[in-house]
mmCIF file of C-alpha atoms in Angstrom:
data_model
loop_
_atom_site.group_PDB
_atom_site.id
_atom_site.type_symbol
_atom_site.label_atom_id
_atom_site.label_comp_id
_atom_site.label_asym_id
_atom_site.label_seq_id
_atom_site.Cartn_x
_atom_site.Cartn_y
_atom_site.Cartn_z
ATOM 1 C CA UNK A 1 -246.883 -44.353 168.408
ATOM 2 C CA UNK A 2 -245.520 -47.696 168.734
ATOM 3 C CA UNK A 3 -245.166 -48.203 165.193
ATOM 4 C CA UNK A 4 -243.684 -44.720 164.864
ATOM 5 C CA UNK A 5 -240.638 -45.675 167.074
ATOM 6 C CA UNK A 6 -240.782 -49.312 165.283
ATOM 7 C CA UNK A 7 -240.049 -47.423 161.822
ATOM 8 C CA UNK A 8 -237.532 -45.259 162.989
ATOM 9 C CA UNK A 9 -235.238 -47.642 164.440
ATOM 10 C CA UNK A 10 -235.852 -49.387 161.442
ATOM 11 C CA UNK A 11 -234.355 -45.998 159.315
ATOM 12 C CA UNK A 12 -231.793 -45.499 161.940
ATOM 13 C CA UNK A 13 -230.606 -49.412 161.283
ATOM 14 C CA UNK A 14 -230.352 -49.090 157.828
ATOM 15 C CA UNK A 15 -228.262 -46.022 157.820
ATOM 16 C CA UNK A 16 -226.104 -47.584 160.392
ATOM 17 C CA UNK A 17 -226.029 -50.028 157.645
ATOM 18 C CA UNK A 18 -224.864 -47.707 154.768
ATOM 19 C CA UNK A 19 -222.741 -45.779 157.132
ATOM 20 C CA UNK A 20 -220.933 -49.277 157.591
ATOM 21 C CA UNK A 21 -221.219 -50.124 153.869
ATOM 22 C CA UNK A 22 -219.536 -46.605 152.987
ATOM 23 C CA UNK A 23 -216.541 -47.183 155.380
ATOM 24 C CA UNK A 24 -215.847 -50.584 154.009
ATOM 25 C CA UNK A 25 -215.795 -48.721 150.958
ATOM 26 C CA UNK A 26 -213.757 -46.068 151.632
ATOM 27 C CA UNK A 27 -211.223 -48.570 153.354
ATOM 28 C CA UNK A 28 -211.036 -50.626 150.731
ATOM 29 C CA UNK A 29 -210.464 -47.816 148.530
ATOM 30 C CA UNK A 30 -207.823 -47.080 150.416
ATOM 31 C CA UNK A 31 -205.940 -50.413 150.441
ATOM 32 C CA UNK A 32 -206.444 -50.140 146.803
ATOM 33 C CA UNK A 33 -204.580 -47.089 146.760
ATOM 34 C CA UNK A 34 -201.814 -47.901 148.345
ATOM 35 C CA UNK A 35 -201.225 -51.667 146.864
ATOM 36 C CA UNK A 36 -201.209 -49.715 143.360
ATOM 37 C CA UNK A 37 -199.148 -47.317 144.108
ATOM 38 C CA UNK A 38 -197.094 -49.841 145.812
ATOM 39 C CA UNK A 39 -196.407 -51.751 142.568
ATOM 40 C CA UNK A 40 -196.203 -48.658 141.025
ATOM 41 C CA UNK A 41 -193.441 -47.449 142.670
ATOM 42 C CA UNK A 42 -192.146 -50.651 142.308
ATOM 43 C CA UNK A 43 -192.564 -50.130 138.016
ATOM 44 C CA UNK A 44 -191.008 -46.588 137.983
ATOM 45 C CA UNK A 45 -187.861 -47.676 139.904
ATOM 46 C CA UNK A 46 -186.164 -51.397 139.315
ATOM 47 C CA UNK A 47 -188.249 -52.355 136.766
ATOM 48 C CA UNK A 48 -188.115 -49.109 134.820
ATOM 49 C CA UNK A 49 -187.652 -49.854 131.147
ATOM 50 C CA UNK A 50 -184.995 -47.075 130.734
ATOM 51 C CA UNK A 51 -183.174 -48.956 133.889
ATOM 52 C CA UNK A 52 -183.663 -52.332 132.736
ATOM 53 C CA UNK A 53 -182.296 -51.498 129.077
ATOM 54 C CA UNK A 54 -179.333 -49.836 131.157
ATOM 55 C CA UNK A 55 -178.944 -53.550 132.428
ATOM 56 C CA UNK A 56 -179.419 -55.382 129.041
ATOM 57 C CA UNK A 57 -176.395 -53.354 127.476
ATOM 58 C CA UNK A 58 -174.181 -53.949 130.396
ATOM 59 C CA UNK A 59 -174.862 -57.971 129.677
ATOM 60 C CA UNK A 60 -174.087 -57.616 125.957
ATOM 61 C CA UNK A 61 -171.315 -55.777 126.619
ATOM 62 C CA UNK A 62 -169.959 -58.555 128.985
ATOM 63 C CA UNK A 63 -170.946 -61.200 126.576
ATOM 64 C CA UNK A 64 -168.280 -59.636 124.313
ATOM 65 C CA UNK A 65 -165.915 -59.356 127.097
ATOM 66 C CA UNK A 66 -162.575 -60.775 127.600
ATOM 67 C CA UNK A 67 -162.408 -62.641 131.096
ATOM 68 C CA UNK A 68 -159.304 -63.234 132.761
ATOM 69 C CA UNK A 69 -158.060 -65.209 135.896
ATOM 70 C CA UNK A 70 -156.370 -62.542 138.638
ATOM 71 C CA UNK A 71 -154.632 -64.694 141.482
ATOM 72 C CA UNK A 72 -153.937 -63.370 144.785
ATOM 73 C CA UNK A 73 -151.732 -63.205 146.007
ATOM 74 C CA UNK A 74 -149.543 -63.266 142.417
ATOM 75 C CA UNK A 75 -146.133 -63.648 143.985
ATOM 76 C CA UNK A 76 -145.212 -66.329 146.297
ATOM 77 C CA UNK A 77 -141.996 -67.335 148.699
ATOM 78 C CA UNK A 78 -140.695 -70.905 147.349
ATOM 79 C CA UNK A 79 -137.791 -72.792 147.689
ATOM 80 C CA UNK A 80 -135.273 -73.115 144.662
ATOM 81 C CA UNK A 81 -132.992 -76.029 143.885
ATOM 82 C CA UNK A 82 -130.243 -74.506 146.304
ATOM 83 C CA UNK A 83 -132.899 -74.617 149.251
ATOM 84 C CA UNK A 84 -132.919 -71.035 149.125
ATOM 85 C CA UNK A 85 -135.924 -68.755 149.236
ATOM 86 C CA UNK A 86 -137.108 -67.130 146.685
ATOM 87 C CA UNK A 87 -140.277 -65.049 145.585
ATOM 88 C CA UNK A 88 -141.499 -65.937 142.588
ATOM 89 C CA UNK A 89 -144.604 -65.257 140.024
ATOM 90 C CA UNK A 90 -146.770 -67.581 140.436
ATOM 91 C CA UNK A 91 -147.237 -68.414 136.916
ATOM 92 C CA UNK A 92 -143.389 -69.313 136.226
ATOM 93 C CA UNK A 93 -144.346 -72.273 139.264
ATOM 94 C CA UNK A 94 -147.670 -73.238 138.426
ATOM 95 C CA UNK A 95 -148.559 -76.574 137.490
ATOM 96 C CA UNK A 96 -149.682 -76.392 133.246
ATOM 97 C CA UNK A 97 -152.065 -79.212 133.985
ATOM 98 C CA UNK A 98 -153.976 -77.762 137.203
ATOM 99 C CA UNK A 99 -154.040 -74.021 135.546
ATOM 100 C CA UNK A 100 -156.230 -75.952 132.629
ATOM 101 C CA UNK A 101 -158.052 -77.126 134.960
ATOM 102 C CA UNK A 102 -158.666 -74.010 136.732
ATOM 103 C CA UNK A 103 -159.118 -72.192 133.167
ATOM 104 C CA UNK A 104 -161.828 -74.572 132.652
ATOM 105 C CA UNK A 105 -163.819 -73.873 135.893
ATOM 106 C CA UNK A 106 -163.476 -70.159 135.001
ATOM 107 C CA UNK A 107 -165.191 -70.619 131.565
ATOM 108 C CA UNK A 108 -167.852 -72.651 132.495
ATOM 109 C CA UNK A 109 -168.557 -70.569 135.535
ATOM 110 C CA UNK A 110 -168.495 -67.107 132.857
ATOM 111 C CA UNK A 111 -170.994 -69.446 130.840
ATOM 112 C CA UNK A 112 -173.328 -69.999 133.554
ATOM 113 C CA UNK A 113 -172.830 -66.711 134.514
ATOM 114 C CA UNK A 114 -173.810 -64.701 131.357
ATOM 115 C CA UNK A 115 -176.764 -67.374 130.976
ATOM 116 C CA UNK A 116 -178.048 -66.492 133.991
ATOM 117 C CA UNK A 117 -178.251 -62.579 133.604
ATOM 118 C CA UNK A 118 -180.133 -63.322 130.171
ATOM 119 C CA UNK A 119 -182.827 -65.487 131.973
ATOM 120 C CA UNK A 120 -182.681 -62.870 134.912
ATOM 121 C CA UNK A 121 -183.521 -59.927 132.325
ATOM 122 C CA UNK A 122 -185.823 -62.242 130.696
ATOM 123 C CA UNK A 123 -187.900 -62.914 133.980
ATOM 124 C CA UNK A 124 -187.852 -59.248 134.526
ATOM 125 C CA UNK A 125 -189.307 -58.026 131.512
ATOM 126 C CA UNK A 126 -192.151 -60.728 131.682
ATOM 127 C CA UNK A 127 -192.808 -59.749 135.118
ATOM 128 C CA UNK A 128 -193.062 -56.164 134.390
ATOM 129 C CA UNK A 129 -195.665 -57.279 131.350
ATOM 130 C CA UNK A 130 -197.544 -59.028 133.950
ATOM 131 C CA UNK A 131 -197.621 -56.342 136.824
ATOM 132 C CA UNK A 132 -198.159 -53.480 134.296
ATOM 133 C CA UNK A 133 -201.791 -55.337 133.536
ATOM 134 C CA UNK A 134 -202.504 -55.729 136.722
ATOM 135 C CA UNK A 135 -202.003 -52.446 137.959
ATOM 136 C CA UNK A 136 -204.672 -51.477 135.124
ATOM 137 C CA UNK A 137 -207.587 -52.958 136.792
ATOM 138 C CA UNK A 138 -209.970 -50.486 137.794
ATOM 139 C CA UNK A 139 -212.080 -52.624 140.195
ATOM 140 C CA UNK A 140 -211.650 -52.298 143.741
ATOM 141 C CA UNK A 141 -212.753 -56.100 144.228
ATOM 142 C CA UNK A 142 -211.184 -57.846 141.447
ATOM 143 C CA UNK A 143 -207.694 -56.130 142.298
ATOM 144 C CA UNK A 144 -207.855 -56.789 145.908
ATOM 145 C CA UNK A 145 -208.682 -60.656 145.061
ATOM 146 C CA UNK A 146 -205.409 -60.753 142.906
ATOM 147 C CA UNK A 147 -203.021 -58.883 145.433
ATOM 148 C CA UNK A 148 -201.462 -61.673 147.346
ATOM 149 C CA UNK A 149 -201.132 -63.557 143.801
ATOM 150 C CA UNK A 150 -198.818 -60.092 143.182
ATOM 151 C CA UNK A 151 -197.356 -59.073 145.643
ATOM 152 C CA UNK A 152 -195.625 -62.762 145.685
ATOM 153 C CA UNK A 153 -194.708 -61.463 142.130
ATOM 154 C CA UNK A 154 -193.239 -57.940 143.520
ATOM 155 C CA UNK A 155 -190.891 -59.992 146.093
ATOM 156 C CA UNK A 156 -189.715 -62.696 143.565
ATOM 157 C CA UNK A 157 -188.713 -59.805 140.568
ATOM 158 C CA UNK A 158 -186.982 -57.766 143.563
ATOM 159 C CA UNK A 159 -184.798 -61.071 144.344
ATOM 160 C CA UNK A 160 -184.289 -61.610 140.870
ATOM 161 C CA UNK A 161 -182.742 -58.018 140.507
ATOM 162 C CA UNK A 162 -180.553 -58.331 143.523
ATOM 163 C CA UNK A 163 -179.228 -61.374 141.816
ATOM 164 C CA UNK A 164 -178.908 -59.577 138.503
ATOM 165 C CA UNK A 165 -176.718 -56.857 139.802
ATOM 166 C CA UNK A 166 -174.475 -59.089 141.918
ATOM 167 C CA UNK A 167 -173.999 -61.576 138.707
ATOM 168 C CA UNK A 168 -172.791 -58.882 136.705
ATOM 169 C CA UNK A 169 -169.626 -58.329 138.250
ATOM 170 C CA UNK A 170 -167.203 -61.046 137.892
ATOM 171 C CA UNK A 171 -167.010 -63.090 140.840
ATOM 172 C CA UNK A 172 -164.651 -65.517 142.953
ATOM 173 C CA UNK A 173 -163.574 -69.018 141.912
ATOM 174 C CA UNK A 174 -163.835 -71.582 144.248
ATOM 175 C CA UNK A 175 -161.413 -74.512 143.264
ATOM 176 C CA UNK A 176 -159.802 -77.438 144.928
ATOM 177 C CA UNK A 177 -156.982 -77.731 142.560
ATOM 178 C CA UNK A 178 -153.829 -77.011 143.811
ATOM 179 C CA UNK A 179 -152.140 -74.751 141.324
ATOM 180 C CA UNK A 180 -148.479 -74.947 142.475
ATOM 181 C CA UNK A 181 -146.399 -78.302 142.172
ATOM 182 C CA UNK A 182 -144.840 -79.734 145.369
ATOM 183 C CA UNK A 183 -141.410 -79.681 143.636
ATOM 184 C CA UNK A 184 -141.512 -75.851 144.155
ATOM 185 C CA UNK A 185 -143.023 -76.010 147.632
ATOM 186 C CA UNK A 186 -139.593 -78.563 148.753
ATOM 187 C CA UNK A 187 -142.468 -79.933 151.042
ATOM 188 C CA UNK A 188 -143.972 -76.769 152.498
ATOM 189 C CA UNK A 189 -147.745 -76.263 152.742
ATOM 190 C CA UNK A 190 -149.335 -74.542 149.738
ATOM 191 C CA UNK A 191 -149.721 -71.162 149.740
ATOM 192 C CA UNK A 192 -153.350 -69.738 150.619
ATOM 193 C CA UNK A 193 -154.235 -68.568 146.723
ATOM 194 C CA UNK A 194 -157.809 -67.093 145.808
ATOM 195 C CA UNK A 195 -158.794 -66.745 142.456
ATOM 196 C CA UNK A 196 -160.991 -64.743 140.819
ATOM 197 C CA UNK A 197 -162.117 -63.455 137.074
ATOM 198 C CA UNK A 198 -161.636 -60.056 135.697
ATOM 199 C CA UNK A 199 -162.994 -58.444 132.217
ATOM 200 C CA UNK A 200 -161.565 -56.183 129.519
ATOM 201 C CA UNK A 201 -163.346 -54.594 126.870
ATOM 202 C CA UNK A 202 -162.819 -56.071 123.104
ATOM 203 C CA UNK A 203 -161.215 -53.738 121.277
ATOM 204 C CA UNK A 204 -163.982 -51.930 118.237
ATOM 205 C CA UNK A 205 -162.704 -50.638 115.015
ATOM 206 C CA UNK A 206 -162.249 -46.982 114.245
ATOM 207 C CA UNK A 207 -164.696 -47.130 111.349
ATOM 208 C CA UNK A 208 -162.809 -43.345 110.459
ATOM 209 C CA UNK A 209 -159.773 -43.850 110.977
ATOM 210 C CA UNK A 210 -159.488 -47.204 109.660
ATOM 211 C CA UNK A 211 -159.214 -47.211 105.497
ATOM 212 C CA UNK A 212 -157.609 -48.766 102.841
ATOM 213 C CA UNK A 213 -155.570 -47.779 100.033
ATOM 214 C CA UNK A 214 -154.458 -49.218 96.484
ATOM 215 C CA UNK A 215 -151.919 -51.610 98.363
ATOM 216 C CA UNK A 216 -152.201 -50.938 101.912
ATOM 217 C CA UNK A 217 -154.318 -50.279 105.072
ATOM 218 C CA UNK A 218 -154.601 -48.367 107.531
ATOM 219 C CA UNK A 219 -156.352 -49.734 110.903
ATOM 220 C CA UNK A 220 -157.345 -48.153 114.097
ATOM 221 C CA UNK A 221 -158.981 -49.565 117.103
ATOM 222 C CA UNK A 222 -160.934 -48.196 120.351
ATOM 223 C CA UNK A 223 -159.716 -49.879 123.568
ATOM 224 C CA UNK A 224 -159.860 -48.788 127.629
ATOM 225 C CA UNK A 225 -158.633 -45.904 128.500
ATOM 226 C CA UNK A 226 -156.027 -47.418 131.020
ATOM 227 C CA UNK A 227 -154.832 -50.004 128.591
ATOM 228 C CA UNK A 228 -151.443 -50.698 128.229
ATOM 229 C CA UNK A 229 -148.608 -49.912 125.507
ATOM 230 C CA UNK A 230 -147.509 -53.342 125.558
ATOM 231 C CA UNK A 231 -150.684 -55.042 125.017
ATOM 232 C CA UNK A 232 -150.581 -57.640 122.053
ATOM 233 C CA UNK A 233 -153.348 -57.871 119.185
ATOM 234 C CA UNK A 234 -154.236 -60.357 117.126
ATOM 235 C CA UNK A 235 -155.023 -59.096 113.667
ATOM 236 C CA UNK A 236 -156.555 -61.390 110.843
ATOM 237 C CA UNK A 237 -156.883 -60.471 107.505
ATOM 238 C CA UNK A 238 -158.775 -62.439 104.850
ATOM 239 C CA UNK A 239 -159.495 -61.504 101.064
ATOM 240 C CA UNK A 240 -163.000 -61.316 100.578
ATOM 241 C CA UNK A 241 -164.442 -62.718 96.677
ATOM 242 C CA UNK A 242 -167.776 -61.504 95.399
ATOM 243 C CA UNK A 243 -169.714 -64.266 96.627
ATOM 244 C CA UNK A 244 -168.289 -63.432 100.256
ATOM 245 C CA UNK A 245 -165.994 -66.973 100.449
ATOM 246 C CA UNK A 246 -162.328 -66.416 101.612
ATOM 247 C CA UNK A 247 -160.317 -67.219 98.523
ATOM 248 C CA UNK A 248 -157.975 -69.884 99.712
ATOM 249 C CA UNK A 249 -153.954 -68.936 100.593
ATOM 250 C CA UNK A 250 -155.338 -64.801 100.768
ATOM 251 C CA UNK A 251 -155.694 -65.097 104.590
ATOM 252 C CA UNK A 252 -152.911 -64.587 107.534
ATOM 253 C CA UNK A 253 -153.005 -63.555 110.785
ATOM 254 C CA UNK A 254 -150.453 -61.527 112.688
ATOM 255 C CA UNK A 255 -149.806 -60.454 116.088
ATOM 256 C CA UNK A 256 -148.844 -56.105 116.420
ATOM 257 C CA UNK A 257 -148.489 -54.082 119.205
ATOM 258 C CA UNK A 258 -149.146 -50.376 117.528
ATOM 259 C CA UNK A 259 -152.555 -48.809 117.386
ATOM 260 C CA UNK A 260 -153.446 -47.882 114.845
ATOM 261 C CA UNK A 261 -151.095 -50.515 112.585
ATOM 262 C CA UNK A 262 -150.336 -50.655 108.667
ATOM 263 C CA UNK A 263 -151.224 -53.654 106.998
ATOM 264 C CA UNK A 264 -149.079 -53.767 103.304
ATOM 265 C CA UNK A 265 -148.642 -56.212 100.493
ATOM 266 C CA UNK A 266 -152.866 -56.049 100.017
ATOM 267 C CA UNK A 267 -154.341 -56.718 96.224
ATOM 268 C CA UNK A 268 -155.752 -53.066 94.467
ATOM 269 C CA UNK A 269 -159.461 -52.836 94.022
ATOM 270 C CA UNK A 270 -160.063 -55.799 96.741
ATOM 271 C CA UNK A 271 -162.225 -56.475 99.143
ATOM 272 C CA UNK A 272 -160.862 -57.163 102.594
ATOM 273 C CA UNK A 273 -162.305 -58.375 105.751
ATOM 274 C CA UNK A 274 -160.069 -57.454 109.178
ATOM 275 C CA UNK A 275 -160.851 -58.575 112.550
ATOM 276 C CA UNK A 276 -159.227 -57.845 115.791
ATOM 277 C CA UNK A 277 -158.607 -59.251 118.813
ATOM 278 C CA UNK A 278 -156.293 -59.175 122.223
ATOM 279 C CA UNK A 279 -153.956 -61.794 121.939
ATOM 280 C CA UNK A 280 -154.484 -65.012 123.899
ATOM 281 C CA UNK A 281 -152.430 -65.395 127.202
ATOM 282 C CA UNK A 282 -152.112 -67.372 130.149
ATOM 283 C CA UNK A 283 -154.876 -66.542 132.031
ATOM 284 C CA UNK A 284 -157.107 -65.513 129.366
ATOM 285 C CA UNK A 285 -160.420 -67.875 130.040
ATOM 286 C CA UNK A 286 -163.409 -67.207 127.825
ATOM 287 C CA UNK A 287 -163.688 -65.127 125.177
ATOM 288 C CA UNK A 288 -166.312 -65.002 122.104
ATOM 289 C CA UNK A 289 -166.627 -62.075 120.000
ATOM 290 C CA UNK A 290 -164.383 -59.766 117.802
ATOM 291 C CA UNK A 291 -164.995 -57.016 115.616
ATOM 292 C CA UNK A 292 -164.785 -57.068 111.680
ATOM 293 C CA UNK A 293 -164.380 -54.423 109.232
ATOM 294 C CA UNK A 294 -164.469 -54.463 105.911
ATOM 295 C CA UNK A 295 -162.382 -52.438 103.349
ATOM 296 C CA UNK A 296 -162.173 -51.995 99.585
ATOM 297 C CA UNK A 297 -158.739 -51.135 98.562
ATOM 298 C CA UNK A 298 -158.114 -48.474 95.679
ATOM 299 C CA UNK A 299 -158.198 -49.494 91.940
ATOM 300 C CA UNK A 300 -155.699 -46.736 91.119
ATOM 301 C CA UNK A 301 -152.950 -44.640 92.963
ATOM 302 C CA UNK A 302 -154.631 -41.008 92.173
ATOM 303 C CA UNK A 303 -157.819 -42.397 94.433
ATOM 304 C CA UNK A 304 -156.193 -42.318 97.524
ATOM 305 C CA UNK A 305 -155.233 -38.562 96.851
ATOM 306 C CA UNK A 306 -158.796 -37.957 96.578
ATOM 307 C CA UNK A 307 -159.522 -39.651 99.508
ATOM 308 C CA UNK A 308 -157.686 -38.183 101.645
ATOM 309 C CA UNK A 309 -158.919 -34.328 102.264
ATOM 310 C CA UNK A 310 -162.637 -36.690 102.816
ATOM 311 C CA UNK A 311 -161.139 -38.739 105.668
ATOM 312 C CA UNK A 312 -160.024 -35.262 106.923
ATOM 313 C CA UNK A 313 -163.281 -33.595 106.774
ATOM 314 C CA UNK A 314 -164.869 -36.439 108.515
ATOM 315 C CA UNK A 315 -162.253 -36.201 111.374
ATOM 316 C CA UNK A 316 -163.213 -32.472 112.130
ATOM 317 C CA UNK A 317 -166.814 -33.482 111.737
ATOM 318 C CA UNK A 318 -167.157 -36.052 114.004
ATOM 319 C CA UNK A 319 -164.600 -34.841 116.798
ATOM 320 C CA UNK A 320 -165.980 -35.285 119.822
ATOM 321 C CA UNK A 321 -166.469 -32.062 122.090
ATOM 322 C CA UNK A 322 -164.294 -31.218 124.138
ATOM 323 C CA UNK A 323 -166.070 -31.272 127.747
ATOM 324 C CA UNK A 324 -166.459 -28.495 129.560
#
């Protein structure tokens, strides 16, 4: 009988055993669970690859950006030579040699800037690589051993996006210089100024509208839709040969203000290469890309009658819809 009772409580003991066994199991299961769906979550939102190509077009877009300084306030009270008050632009008083200097710090602070979102993205999309692996181990154990490795990982990528989307809006400049000249001030303190930077989209050839005839061109250009009538371009214009090298003394450049513009006095049967730009101003700080298009002009007069009822078709055709 005594042996009896010895056995059982030897049974009972090892199903407390497996009972024990099975809830460490099932808990672990559990944790695993919810630390994969954890990251997972994490994969399908911020580091979605629809999102974070959303992301990488906004940089290149900004990378062909034109950035601009914007003071505040941009008119200021000053004394003239009469000792009387005036309000001025702040421009038409600035000091040349301290708004250089200023320029400066905005273009190497847009340089660090856009460097710094492409490292960003970069850090992203190897992080996502990395989690994406881990979150396709099947084993319990050997996932649980790697989570605090990862979720270290999860908290440094979700700081690194933060950062991304507060560097891609241009941001404050923070500058000692003191931009107006104490001969304006007659001896008053200078004015509290902030600066900032502030973008504008380069301007992308019509590749429809813009065409060339025997002796002329016609070009067209997309810009914002708020832009102004009065902006300036900068148009260049370069004969192209057949190995692709500017010819020399077939290249000017010219300044319009009409979109689209006429370019005359152009060679028939040549290739020409236009590019387009806004034209540089004051406060115009960095600024690296244009567009370029390149058109063959007509060998004969009766080809650009020909041409024409094309060009139209291809209007109608690719008309955008008109939203509803």
């Amino acid at each position: 009988e005594s042996h009896h009772l010895a056995s059982t409580g030897h049974v009972r003991i090892k199903i407390s055993q497996l009972d024990l066994e099975e809830q460490d199991d099932n808990a672990s299961m559990k944790q695993y669970l919810r630390n994969k769906n954890l990251v997972l979550d994490f994969l399908r939102s911020d580091l979605n690859p629809h999102h974070l190509q959303y992301h990488w077009n906004k940089v290149h877009l900004l990378k062909k950006c034109y950035f601009y300084l914007k003071f505040e306030p941009r008119h200021v009270c000053v004394r003239d030579q009469n000792n009387m008050m005036i309000f001025a632009d702040i421009l038409q008083i600035a000091n040349p040699c301290q708004l250089q200097k200023i320029k400066k710090v905005g273009k190497k602070q847009t340089e660090i800037q856009l460097a710094l979102l492409t490292e960003l993205l970069e850090q992203l999309e190897r992080g996502r690589e990395e989690l994406s692996r881990y979150v396709q181990i099947c084993d319990v154990e050997d996932f649980l051993s790697q989570w605090d490795l990862n979720i270290k990982r999860v908290l440094k990528l979700s700081m690194f996006f933060n950062k991304l989307i507060s560097l891609e809006e241009p941001r404050k400049l923070h500058v000692k210089h003191s931009l107006v000249s104490q001969i304006h001030l007659g001896g008053a303190l200078h004015p509290p100024i902030t600066f900032s930077l502030y973008t504008k989209k380069p301007p992308i050839f019509d590749r429809i509208e813009s065409f060339a005839c025997q002796t002329w061109a016609q070009l067209k250009w997309f810009t914002e839709s708020q832009e102004s009538h009065l902006e300036r371009w900068q148009l260049e214009i370069k004969l192209v040969t057949d190995d692709s090298q500017t010819e020399p003394g077939y290249g000017r450049t010219q300044e319009v203000i009409s979109n689209p513009c006429v370019i005359n006095h152009l060679l028939p049967g040549r290739l020409y290469e236009f590019k387009v730009r806004r034209s540089d101003t004051h406060t115009l700080v960095y600024s690296q890309w244009h567009d370029c298009i390149i058109l063959k002009t007509k060998t004969h007069p009766a080809e650009d009658t020909k041409e024409a009822p094309n060009r139209s078709l291809m209007r109608r055709l690719t008309r955008p819809t008109p939203s509803v």
